[in-house]
Each structure stands twice: as C-alpha cells, then as structure tokens.
XYZ file of C-alpha atoms in Angstrom:
95
model
C 36.739 10.268 22.643
C 34.187 12.320 20.632
C 31.104 10.053 21.297
C 28.663 12.077 19.049
C 26.492 10.357 16.091
C 26.823 12.454 12.264
C 24.243 13.144 10.767
C 24.051 9.536 8.633
C 25.051 7.496 11.201
C 21.307 9.203 13.154
C 19.776 8.309 10.194
C 21.327 4.745 10.085
C 20.340 4.420 13.512
C 16.652 5.324 13.196
C 16.308 2.733 11.057
C 17.493 -0.119 12.701
C 15.551 1.085 15.537
C 12.495 1.522 12.825
C 13.442 -1.855 12.135
C 12.846 -3.587 15.162
C 9.415 -1.424 15.537
C 8.612 -3.439 12.392
C 9.501 -6.471 13.852
C 8.502 -6.462 17.362
C 4.734 -4.643 15.364
C 4.344 -8.447 13.266
C 4.743 -9.988 16.769
C 2.187 -8.624 18.671
C 0.233 -9.116 15.090
C 1.164 -12.626 15.167
C 0.853 -13.172 18.663
C -3.023 -12.249 19.253
C -3.894 -13.280 15.406
C -5.475 -17.492 15.631
C -4.075 -19.913 14.328
C -0.731 -18.585 13.214
C 2.757 -20.589 14.387
C 4.629 -18.502 17.157
C 6.603 -18.813 20.373
C 4.145 -17.190 22.424
C 5.084 -14.322 25.072
C 4.055 -13.905 27.714
C 2.015 -9.952 26.978
C 3.651 -8.158 29.660
C 7.118 -9.277 28.543
C 5.807 -8.098 24.742
C 3.837 -4.798 25.736
C 7.191 -3.601 27.687
C 9.329 -4.391 24.611
C 6.918 -2.246 21.999
C 7.159 -0.027 24.421
C 11.180 0.099 24.394
C 10.549 0.506 20.698
C 9.393 2.591 19.941
C 11.006 5.097 22.802
C 13.959 3.714 20.987
C 12.287 4.861 17.732
C 10.739 8.033 19.141
C 14.427 9.230 20.501
C 15.771 9.001 17.461
C 13.607 11.353 15.625
C 14.090 13.303 17.422
C 17.728 13.547 17.677
C 17.283 13.368 13.843
C 14.756 16.736 14.045
C 16.805 18.096 16.184
C 19.937 18.204 13.779
C 17.747 18.478 10.478
C 17.099 22.193 12.136
C 14.111 24.612 13.707
C 12.675 25.125 10.083
C 12.452 21.352 9.075
C 10.779 20.641 12.466
C 7.813 23.127 10.989
C 7.245 22.091 8.516
C 6.919 18.358 9.995
C 4.661 20.025 12.382
C 2.937 21.870 9.791
C 2.621 18.970 7.164
C 0.864 16.291 10.592
C -1.468 19.296 10.643
C -2.424 19.416 7.306
C -2.334 15.073 7.179
C -4.840 15.390 10.278
C -7.236 17.781 8.908
C -7.796 15.917 5.904
C -8.263 12.521 7.469
C -10.236 14.088 9.364
C -12.660 15.478 6.869
C -12.292 12.151 5.416
C -13.692 10.880 8.747
C -16.622 13.374 9.182
C -18.091 12.464 5.605
C -17.738 8.373 6.611
C -19.691 9.030 9.814
C-alpha cells in the first residue's frame, strides 16, 4: 500500500496544519489578554500544543520544499535573505 502523499495532498495537509497553528496562536493571545472570555488552559498545555503545531507546520513545509526541488529551495532561501536584509536596514533606520 502506497501512503505517499501527492503534491496536492502535501499542500492540503500543510494548509490544515497552518490553520491549526493559527488557532493555537489565537488561543495563546486570548489566554494572555485581560478581559477576554476564554476557558483558561494550563500554560504548559498551551505551550506544548504550540510546539506541536509549529513542528507539524515545519515538517509539512519541508516535505513540500523537498518535493518542489532544490532550485525552489534555493529561491526561498534567497528571498528570505533579501527580506532579512531589508528589514534589518529598516530597523537600523528606526534605532
């Protein structure tokens, strides 16, 4: 039995994992915002859930990048470097 996900399957799974991370981050924000109605979680439970969701997203991102190939990965790294340099320059101007 082949359980290998298709490219589309990886993308769908990545979107689902990102949605779960988004939900977890929203819970963390609500939990730390005074005056909001939320069922409070144990801090360690919320942190563990956040770590788990980050890991899930990163694993699916890695799987998709691997599937899209080395050139795609190099382009992503180049784009990250450009953005970091731009943001660093803006930060330097503000300080």
